[in-house]
Each structure stands twice: as C-alpha cells, then as structure tokens.
Short mmCIF file of C-alpha atoms in Angstrom, two decimals:
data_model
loop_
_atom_site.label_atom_id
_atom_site.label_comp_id
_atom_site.label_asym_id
_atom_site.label_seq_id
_atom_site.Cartn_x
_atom_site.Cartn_y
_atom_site.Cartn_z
CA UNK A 998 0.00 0.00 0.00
CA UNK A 999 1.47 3.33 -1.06
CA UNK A 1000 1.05 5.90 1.62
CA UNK A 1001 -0.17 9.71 1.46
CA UNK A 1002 -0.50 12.52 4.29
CA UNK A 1003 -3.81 14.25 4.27
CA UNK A 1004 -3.98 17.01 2.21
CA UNK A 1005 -3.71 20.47 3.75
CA UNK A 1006 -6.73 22.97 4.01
CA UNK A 1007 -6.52 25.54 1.02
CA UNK A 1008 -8.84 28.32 2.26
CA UNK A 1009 -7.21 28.91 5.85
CA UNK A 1010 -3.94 29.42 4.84
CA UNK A 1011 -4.12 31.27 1.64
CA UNK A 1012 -7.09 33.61 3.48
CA UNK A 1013 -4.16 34.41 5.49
CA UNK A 1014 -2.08 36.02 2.86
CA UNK A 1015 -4.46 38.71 1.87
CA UNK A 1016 -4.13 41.51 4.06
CA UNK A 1017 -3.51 45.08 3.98
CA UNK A 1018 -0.34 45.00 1.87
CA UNK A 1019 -2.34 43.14 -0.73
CA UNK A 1020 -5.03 46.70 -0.49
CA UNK A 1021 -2.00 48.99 -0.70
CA UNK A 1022 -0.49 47.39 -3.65
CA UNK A 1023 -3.96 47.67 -5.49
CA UNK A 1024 -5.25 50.98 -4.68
CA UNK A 1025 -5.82 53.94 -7.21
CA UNK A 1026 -2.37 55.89 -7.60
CA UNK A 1027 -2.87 58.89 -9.68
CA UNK A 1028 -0.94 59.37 -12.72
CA UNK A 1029 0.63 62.80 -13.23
CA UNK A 1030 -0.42 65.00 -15.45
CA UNK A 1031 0.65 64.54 -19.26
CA UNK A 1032 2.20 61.43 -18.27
CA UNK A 1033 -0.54 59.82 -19.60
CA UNK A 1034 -4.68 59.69 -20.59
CA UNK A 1035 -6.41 59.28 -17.75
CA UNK A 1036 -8.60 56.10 -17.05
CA UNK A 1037 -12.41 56.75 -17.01
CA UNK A 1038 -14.48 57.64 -13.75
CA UNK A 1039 -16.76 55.48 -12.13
CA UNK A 1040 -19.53 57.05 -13.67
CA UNK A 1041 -18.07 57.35 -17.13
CA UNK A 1042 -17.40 53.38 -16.63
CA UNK A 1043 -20.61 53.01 -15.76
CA UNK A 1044 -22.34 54.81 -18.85
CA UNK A 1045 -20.26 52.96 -20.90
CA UNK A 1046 -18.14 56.51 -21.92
CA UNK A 1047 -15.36 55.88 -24.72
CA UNK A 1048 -17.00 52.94 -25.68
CA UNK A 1049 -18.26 52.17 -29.21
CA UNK A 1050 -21.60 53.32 -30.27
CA UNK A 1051 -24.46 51.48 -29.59
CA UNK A 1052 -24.91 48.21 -32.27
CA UNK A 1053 -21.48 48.19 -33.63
CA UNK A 1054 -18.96 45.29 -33.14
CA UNK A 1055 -15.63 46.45 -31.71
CA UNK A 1056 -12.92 44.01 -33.11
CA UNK A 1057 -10.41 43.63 -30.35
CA UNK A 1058 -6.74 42.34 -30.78
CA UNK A 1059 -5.23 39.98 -28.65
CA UNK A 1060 -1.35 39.06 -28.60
CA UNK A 1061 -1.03 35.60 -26.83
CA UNK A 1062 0.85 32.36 -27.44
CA UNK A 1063 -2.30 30.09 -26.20
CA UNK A 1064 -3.14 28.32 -29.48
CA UNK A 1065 -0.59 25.19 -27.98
CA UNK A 1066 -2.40 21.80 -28.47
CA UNK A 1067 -2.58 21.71 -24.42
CA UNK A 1068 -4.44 25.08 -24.46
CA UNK A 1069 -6.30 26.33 -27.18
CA UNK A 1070 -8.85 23.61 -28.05
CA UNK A 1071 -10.16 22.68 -24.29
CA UNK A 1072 -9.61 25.54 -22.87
CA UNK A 1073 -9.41 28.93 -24.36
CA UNK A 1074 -11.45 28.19 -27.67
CA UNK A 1075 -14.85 28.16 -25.64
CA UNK A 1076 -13.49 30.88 -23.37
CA UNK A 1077 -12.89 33.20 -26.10
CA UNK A 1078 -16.65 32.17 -27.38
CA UNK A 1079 -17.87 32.85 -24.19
CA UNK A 1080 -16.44 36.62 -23.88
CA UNK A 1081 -17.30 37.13 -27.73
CA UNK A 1082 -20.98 36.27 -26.97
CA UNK A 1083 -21.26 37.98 -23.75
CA UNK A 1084 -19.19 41.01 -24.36
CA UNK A 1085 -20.73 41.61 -28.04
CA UNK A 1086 -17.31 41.48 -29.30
CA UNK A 1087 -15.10 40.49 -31.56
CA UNK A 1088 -11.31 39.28 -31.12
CA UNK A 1089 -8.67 38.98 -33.50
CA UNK A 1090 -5.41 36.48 -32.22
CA UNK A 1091 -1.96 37.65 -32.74
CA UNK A 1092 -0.54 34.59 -32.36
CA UNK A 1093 2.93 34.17 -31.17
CA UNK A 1094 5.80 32.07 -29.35
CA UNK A 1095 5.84 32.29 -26.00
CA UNK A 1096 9.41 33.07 -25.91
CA UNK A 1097 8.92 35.72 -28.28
CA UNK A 1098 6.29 37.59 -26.51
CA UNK A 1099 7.87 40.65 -25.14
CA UNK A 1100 10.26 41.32 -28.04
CA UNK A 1101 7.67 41.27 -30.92
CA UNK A 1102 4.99 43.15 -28.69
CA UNK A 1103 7.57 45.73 -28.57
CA UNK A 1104 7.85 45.94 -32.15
CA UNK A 1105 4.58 45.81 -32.71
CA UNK A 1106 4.02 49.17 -30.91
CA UNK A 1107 6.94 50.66 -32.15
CA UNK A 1108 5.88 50.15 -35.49
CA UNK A 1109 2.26 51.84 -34.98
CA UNK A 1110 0.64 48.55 -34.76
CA UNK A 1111 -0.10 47.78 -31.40
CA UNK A 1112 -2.62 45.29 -30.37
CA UNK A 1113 -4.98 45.87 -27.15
CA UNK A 1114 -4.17 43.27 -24.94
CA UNK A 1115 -1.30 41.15 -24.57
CA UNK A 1116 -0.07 38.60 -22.44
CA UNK A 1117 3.30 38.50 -20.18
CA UNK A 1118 5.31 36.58 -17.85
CA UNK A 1119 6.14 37.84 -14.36
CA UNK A 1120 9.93 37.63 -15.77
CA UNK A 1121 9.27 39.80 -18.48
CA UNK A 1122 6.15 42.04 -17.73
CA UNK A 1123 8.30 45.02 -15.52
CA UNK A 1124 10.85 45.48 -18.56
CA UNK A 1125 8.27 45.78 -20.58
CA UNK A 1126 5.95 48.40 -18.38
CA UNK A 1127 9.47 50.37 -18.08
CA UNK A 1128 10.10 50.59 -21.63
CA UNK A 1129 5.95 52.55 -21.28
CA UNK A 1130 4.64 49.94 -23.69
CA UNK A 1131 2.05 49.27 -21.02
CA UNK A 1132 -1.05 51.51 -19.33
CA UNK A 1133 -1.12 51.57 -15.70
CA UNK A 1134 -4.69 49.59 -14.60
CA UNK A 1135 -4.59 51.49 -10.87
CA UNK A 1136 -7.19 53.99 -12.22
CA UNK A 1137 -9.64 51.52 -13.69
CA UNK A 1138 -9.38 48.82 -10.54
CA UNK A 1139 -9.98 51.66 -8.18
CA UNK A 1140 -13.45 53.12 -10.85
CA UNK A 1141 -14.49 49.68 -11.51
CA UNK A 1142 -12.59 46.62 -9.74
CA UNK A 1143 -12.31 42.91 -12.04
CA UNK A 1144 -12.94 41.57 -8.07
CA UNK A 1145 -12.51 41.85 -4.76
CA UNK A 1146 -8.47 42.80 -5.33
CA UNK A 1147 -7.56 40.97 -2.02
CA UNK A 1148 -8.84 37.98 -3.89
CA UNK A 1149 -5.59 37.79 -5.97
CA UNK A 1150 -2.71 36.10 -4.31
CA UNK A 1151 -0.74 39.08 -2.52
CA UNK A 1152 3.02 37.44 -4.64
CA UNK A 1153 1.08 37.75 -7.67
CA UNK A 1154 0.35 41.58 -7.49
CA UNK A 1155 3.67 41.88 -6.77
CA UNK A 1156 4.88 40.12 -9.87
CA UNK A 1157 3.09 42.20 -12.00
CA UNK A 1158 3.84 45.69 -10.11
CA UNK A 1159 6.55 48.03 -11.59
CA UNK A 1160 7.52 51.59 -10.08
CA UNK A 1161 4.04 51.08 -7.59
CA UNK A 1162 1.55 51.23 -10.12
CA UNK A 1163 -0.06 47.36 -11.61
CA UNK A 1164 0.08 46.93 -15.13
CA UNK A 1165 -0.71 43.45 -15.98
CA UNK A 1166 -4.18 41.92 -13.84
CA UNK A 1167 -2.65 38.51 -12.43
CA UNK A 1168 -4.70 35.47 -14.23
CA UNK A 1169 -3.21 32.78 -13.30
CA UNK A 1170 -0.68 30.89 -10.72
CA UNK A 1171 1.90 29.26 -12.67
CA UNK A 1172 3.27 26.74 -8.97
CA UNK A 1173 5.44 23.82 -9.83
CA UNK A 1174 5.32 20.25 -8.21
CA UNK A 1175 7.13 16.74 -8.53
CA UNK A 1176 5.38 14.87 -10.86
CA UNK A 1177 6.00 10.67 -10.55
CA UNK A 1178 5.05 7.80 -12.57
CA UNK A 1179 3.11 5.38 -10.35
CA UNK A 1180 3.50 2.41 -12.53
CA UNK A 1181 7.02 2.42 -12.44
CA UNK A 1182 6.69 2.97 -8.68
CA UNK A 1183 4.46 -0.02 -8.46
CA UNK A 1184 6.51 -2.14 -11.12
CA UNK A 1185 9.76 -1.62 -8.08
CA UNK A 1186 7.16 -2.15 -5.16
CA UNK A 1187 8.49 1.40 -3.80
CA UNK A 1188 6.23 4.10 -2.01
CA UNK A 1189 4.97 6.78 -4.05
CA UNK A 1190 6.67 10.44 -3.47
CA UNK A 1191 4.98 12.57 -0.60
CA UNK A 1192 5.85 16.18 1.29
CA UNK A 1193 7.39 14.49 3.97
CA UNK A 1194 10.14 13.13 1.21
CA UNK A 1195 13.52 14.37 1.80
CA UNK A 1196 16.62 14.96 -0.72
CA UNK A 1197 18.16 11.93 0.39
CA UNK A 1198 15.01 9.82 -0.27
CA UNK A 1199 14.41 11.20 -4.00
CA UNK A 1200 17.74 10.82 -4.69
CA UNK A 1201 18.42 7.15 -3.56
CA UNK A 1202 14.66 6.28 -5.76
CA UNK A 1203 15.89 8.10 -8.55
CA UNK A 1204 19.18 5.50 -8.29
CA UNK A 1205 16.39 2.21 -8.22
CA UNK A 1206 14.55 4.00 -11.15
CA UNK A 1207 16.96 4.97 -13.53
CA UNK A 1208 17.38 1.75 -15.44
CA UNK A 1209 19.86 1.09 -18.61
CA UNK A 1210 19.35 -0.68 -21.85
CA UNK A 1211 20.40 -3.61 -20.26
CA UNK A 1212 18.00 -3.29 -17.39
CA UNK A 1213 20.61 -2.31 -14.86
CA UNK A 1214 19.85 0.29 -12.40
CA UNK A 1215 22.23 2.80 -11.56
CA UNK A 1216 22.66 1.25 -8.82
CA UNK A 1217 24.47 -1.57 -10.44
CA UNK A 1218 28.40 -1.24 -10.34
CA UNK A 1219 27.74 -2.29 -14.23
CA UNK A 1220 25.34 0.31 -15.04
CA UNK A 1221 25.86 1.81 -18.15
CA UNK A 1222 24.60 5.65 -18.37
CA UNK A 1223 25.15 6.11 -22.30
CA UNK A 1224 22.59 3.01 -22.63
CA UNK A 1225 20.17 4.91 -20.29
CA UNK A 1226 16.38 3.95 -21.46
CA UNK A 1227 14.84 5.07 -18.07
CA UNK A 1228 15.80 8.13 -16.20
CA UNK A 1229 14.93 8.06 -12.25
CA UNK A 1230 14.38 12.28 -12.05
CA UNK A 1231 14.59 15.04 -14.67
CA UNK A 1232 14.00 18.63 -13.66
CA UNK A 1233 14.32 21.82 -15.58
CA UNK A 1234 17.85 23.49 -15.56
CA UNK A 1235 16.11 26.97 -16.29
CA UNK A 1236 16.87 29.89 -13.49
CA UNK A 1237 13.25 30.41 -13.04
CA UNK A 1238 12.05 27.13 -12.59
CA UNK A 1239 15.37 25.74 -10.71
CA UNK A 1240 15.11 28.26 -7.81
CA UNK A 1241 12.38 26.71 -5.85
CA UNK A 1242 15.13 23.66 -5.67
CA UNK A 1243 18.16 25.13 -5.21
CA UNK A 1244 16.58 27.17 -1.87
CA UNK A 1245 15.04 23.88 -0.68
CA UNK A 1246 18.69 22.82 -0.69
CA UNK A 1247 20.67 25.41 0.23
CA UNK A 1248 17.91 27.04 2.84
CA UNK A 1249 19.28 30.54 1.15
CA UNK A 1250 16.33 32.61 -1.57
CA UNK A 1251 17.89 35.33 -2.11
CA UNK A 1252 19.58 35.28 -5.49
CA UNK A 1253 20.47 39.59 -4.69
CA UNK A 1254 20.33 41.71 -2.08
CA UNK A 1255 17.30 43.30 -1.03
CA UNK A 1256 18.26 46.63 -2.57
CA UNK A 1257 19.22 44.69 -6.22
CA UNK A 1258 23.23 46.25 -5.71
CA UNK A 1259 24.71 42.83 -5.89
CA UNK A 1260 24.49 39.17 -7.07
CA UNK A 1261 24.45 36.78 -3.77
CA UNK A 1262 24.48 33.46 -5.77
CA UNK A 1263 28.25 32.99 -4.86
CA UNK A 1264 27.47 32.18 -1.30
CA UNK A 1265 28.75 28.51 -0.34
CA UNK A 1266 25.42 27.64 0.05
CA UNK A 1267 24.03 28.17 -2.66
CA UNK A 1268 26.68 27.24 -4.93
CA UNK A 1269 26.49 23.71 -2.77
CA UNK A 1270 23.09 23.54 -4.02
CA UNK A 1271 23.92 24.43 -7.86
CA UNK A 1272 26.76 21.34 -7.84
CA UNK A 1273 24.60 18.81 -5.56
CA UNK A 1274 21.82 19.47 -8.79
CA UNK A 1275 24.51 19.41 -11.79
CA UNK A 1276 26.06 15.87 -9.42
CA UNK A 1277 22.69 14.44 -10.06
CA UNK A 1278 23.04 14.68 -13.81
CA UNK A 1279 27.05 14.43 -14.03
CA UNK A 1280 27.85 12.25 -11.07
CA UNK A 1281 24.79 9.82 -10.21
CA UNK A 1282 23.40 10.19 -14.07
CA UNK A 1283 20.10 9.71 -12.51
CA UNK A 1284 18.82 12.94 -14.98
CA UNK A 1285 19.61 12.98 -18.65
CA UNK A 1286 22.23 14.52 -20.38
CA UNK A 1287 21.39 17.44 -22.20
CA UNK A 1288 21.90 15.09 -25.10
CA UNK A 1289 20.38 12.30 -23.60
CA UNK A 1290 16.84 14.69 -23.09
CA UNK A 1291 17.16 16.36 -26.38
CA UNK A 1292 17.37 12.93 -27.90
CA UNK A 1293 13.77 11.64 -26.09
CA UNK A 1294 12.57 14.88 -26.66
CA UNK A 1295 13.16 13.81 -30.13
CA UNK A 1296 11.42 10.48 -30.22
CA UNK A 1297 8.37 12.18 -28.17
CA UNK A 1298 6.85 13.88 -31.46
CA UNK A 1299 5.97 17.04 -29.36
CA UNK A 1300 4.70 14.73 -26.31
CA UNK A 1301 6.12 15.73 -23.06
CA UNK A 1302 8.71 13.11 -22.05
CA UNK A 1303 7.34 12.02 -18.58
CA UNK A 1304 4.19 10.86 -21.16
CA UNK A 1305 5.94 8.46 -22.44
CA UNK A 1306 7.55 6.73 -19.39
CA UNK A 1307 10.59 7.93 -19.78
CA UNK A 1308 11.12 9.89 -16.81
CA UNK A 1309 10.04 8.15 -13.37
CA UNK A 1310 9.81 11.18 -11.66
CA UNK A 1311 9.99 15.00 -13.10
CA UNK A 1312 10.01 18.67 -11.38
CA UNK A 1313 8.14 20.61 -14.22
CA UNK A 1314 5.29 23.70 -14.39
CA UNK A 1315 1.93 23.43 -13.11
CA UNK A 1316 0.91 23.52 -16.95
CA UNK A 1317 2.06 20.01 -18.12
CA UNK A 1318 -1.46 18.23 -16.72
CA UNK A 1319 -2.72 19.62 -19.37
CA UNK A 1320 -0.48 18.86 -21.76
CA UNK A 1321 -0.78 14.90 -20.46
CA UNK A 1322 -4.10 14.80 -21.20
CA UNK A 1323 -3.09 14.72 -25.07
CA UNK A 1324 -3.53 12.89 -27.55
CA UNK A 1325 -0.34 10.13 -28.04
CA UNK A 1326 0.56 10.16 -24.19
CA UNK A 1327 1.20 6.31 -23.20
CA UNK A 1328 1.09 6.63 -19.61
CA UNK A 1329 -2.66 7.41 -19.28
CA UNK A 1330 -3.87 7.84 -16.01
CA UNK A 1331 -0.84 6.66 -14.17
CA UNK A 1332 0.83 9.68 -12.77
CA UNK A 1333 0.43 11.80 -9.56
CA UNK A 1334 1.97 15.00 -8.56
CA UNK A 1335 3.25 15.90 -4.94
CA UNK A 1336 5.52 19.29 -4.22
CA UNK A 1337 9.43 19.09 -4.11
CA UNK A 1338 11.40 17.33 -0.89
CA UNK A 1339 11.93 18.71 1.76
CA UNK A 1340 15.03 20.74 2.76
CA UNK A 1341 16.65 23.24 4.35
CA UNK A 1342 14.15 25.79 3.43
CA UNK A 1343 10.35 25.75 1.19
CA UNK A 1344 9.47 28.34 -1.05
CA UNK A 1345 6.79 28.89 -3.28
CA UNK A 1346 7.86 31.02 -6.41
CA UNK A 1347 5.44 32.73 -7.80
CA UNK A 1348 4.54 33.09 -11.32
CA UNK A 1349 2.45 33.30 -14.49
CA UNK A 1350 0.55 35.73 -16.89
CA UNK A 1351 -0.23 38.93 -16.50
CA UNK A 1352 -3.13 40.57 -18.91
CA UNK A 1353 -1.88 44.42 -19.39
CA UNK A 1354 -3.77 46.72 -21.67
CA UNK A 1355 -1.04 48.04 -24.26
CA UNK A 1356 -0.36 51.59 -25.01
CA UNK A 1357 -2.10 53.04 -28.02
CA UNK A 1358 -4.65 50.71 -27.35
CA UNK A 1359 -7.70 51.62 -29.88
CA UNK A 1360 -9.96 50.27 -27.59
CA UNK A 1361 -8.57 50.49 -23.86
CA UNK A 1362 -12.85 50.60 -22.47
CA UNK A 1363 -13.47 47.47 -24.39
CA UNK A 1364 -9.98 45.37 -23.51
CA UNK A 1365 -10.68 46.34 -19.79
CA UNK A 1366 -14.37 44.70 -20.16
CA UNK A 1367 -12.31 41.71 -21.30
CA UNK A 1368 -9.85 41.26 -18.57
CA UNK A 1369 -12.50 41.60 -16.24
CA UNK A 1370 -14.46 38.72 -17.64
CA UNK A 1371 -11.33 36.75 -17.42
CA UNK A 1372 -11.66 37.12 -13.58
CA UNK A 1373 -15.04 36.64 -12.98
CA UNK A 1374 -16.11 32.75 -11.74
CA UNK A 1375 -17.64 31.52 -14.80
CA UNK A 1376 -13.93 31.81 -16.61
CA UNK A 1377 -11.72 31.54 -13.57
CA UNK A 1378 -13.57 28.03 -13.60
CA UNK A 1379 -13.52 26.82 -16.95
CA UNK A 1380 -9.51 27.94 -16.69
CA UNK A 1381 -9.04 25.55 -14.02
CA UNK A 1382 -11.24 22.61 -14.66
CA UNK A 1383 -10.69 22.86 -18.71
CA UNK A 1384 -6.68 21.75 -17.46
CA UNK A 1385 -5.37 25.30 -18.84
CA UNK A 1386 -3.84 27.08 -15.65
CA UNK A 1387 -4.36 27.60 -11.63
CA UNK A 1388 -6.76 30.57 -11.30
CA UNK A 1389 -4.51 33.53 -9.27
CA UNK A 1390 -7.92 34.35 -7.10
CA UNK A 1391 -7.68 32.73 -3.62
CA UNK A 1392 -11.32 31.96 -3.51
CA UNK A 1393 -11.36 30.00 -7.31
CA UNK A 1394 -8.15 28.10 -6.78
CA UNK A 1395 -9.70 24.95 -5.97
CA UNK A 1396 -11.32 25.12 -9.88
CA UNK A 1397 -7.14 24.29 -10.61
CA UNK A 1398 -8.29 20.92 -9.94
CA UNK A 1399 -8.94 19.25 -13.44
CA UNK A 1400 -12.67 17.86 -13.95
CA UNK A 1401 -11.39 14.49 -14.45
CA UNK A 1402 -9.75 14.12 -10.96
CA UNK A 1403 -6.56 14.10 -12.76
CA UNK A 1404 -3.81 14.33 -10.94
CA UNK A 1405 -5.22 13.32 -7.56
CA UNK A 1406 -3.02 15.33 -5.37
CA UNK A 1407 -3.34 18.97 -7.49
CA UNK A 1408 -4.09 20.94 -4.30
CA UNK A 1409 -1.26 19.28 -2.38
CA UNK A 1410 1.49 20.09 -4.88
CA UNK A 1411 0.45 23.12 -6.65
CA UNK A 1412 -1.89 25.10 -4.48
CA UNK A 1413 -1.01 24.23 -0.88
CA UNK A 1414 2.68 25.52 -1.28
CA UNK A 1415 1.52 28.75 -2.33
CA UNK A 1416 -0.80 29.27 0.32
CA UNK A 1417 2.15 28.58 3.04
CA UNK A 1418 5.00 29.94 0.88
CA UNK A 1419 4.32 31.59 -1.71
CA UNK A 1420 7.57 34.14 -3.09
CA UNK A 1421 7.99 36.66 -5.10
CA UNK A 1422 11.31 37.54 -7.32
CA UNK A 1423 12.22 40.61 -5.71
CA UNK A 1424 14.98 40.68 -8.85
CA UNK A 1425 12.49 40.13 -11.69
CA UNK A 1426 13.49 44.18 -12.74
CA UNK A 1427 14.00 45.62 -15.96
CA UNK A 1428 17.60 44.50 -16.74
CA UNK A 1429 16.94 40.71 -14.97
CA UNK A 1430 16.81 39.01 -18.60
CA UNK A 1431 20.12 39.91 -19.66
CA UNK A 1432 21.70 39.14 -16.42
CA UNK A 1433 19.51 35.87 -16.39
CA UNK A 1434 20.81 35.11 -20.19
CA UNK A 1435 24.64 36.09 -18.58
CA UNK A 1436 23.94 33.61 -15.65
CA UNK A 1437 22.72 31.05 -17.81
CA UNK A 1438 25.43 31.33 -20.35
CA UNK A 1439 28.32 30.73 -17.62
CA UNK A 1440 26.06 27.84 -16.23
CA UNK A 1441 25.43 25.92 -19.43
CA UNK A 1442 28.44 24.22 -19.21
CA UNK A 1443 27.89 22.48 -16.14
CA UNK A 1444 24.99 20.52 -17.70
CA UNK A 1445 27.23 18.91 -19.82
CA UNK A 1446 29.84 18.07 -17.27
CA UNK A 1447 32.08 20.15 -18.33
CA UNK A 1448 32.55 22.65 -15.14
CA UNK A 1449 31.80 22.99 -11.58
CA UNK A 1450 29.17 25.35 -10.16
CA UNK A 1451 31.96 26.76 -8.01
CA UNK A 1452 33.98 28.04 -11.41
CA UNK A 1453 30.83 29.19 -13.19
CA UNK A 1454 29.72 31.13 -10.17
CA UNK A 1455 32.96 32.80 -9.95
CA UNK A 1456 32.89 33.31 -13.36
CA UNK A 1457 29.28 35.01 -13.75
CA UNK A 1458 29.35 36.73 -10.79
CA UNK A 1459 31.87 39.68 -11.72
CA UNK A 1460 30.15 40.22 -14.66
CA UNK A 1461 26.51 40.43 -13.34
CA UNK A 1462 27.43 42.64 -10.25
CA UNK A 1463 29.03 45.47 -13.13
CA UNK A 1464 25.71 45.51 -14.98
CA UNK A 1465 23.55 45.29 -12.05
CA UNK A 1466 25.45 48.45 -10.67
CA UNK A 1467 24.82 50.34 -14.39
CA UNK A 1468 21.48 49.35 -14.09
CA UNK A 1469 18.60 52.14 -14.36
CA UNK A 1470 16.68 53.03 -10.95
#
C-alpha cells in the first residue's frame, strides 16, 4: 500500500495572505499630469463613456501564445466564445511564441501597430511596463474593480507591479510540483513520493529507477549511463524554474540583495546547491544529459517526455497536466503529482501571466471589459477545470483541480505551497533578462559536465554585479 499525508486545508492558509499590503499594492495611484490619458471615472465606466456606439462590433486584438495543443482547443477556444458572446465582441489572435512575446509586442508598438491586450510573464512584464509599452490599470481597478483585489494572491500583485503602479491583472498561478510515474513505482514495489520526502530519499529512488538498456539500475556497479532507457528524475535546468530547488537545498532565496546592488548566488550555500543538482546529472546520471533529453525529446513527437515513461519522476510547471491529457501520451492515467522534498528551506515562487492593456490601445474601455471577464467565476472556472492554468484568485483556486480528478493530489502540490510559501522575485526588474541570459550562459556548461558550479559562479558573478550596478533606478 502506497502511503499519502492528508492534504492540507486551502482556504485557511491562503485567506491568510491577503491583508492590507495586498489593499495597498492595489489601490488607485494617480498618474501625473501629461504622463498619460487618464482612465475613465466610475460614472463614465458606468455609462459605458469611450465605448463604441451602440450596435457596432468592436474588433479587439489579442497578442497571446495560447493556441498550444494543451491550451487552445479545451480551454481557451470556448473561453474566447464565451467573452465574444457575452461582451458583443469580436477578437482577432496575434498569435505568437511564447518566448517571443515581449520582443515582438515591442515591435509591434513601435511600429504603430499595437494590439490591445497582450499577455506576459512575471519575468518579463516590468521590462516591458518600463520601456511605457504598457497603461497603468490602478485607475480603472480603483473606478471599476475585475474583483474583490484581495482575492488575488498578494506574490502575484507583486509580480506584475513596476515603479508602484499594476500593469498586468494577475490570471493565473503558474506553482510547480514533482510529478512521478506510479507504474514504475508499483513495477519496483516502492512508495509513491509525498511532502514528507527528503533529498536523500528522492535521490536514492531516482538511483532504483533509472534503469539502462540492459536493465541495470544505476545502482548496479555495471550500469551503463550512455545506454540509459529510463531516467529516475529530470527537472528543468532553467533559473526560473530551478530556484524553488536550489533554496530547498541550500535554505538561502535570495539570489540579490534586497536593494538589487549585488548578485548573492556565490554564497557557499548556494553554490552547494547548484553542484549537488549538476552531481545528479554528471555524477549519479540519474537525470539525462542534455543530449540524452534532447534525444527523447526527439522520439516524443511534441509529447512531453514524462508521457511516455521515460522519466520516473519529473520537477516541471503546473501547466504540463494539461499537456498529459493529449492525444499520443502512453502513460494514461498513471501519474500523480506531490511538491518538491523537503530541505533546508520551502518556497513557493510565484509566477504566471499577467493581462496588461497596451499603449495606443484603440480600444482600452473594451480590452478592460475583457480582462474583467477573465476574472469573474464563470472563466476563472472553466480555466481551471478545462486543465489550462491555476486561477490567481484565492477563492477560485480549488477550480485548478482538473474535472477528471486528474492528478489526484493537485491541491497538495500546486496550491497548498503557495498558500504557506508563496515568493515573489524581488529581482524580476528591468535588466533581470540579460543578467539571467549572462547567468545562464556561464552555467550551461555544467549541464554537460564540463565545469563545476563553483567556477561558473565565480565566473558570472563579476560580470553580473558590473551591470547590475549600471542598471537604471
């Protein structure tokens, strides 16, 4: 019998987190004068003022990347349908790769051509609202609120907060968990992966689980890790996603200083951390190369990994139940999620999409009427239980939880962190993607075995402290 803990109450502990900070961070903050064209007034709101006349269609365009297999069909086709019909407008898509968001968004309003609403990640959105390619939404909350603005987790306002005024409305909760394969766990009789799992535990399953051509596991003194077939953990070596992991180990968050003078990821901690992950690929070879994954990403045909069985257990984004529900995944129904070990110290990051209205907007009255019906229940709901993404309202987070009861455990790895833990990226400022591309570069080379974390640290370091000190306040 495979053992669980009893899942943690959502409502208590994420009722907690919205307080007065959560009010401050949302109320109206005047913009100066001939900074910008003011938002509405209640009453103009409320007359429908700088709306389109009565009868006529306003055709409304939309930047996103959701038109991925995972999201477009189930879950935002109908939602779109839904705010079409009950709106009484029209939207045209710009579709667009999600890694490309910010940069062609940019272009798009530099070259007249701006659409009304966009899309952005927490690690983009503040370089974006500093470059004034966004309009503030403080006005418009405080004349006609989406919802009850201490509704939205308190780490998601601050994501999408720049210079103390909100430009992007918080949609969604983007948590990650530990996602495990029970069928392989049954196949080697072994409990399943729970909170109460420590780094020691994960890593001596991941050494039963990771299995070679010849069906050796790694624990084998003749285990062959070029013939891997079946990898014991695989996590993703990204700076966003890998900080939740490298604080559990290291017990240390803080990536820079409070004050963003200086880069703090040379302390011995947390470069402990950075080898004990790159030792799991390089030294136990319980996690694929980066050869090894690009080669199953390969055979996968555009199906996550994990869906295949290759992985037994996998760290990844809230938004791959979704993408297991597909079409072509072979593990069906066998697969439960659970958060990460535990360690030193738990954290929560916090992220996801952010719905800003864009500057130049033809139709700012109409795109606001459109966020807004992205928080109400009705979509918050069909979000969630469609399998796109974890509402960011504290009261609808429990529609996360697929329809299908798919993966059991959703509230105890993605929603129950949060609620304890949830954190903010104090460093996620305009300038953080070049220092994260820096970071990354120097790092690279230690997922291939080629370098320690201890010479890439020293190396990166340096570099990021001098443009971090040129950086614009």
């Amino acid at each position: 019998m495979k053992h669980r803990i009893t899942r943690r109450g959502l409502l208590g502990g994420m009722g907690a987190m919205a307080g007065a900070a959560v009010l401050a961070a949302c109320a109206a903050t005047p913009a100066p004068a001939g900074e910008q064209e003011p938002a509405p007034t209640a009453e103009a709101v409320a007359e429908g003022a700088g709306a389109a006349p009565a009868g006529e269609v306003v055709e409304l365009t939309f930047q996103h990347f959701f038109q991925s297999p995972e999201l477009w069909e189930t879950a935002f086709v109908p939602i779109f349908a839904h705010i079409e019909e009950t709106l009484g407008v029209k939207i045209d898509h710009i579709p667009t790769p999600y890694g490309e968001m910010s940069t062609k968004l940019l272009t798009l309003v530099a070259g007249g051509t701006p659409p009304d609403l966009t899309s952005l990640g927490n690690t983009v959105l503040t370089d974006v609202a500093k470059r004034g390619a966004l309009l503030p939404l403080d006005d418009r909350i405080a004349a006609d609120p989406p919802c009850p603005m201490e509704d939205i987790m308190p780490s998601r306002i601050v994501d999408n907060t720049w210079d103390g005024k909100l430009y992007g409305m918080p949609i969604d909760q983007g948590s990650d968990g530990l996602y495990y394969n029970t069928a392989i766990f049954d196949a080697a009789g072994l409990d399943y992966p729970n909170p109460d799992w420590t780094w020691d535990q994960l890593v001596e399953t991941a050494l039963a689980l990771t299995v070679d051509e010849a069906g050796r596991p790694a624990t084998d003194p003749g285990f062959d890790p070029t013939t891997t077939k079946q990898w014991g953990f695989q996590f993703d070596t990204s700076l966003h996603r890998m900080h939740n992991l490298v604080t559990s180990l290291s017990g240390n968050e803080a990536w820079f200083d409070k004050d963003i003078t200086v880069c703090q990821m040379d302390s011995p901690e947390i470069v402990e951390a950075l080898q004990y992950l790159i030792d799991l690929r390089c030294v136990h070879h319980v996690a694929p190369t980066t050869e090894q994954a690009a080669g199953v990403e390969g055979l996968a045909g555009g199906i996550f990994p994990f869906g295949l069985g290759y992985f037994a257990m996998q760290f990844a984004w809230v938004g791959m139940t979704s993408a297991l529900k597909l079409e072509g995944v072979k593990i069906g129904t066998d697969w439960d999620v659970t958060t990460y070990p535990k360690g030193k110290k738990a954290v929560a990051s916090s992220s996801g999409q952010g719905f800003p209205i864009v500057k130049d907007s033809k139709h700012p009255d109409e795109a606001w009427a459109v966020i807004k019906e992205f928080m109400t229940e009705n979509v918050m709901k069909m979000l969630g239980q469609n399998g796109a993404w974890m509402p960011a309202r504290i009261s609808m987070a429990r529609y996360g939880q697929p329809a299908d009861g798919v993966p059991e455990h959703y509230s105890e790895a993605f929603i129950d962190p949060v609620s304890e833990y949830g954190f903010s990226k104090w460093w996620y400022v305009p300038g953080w993607s070049e220092w994260d591309q820096t970071i990354t570069n120097e790092v690279d080379p230690c997922w291939l075995c080629q370098r320690s974390a201890k010479e890439a640290v020293d190396t990166f370091v340096p570099i990021v402290n001098e443009m971090v000190e040129k950086r614009e306040r």
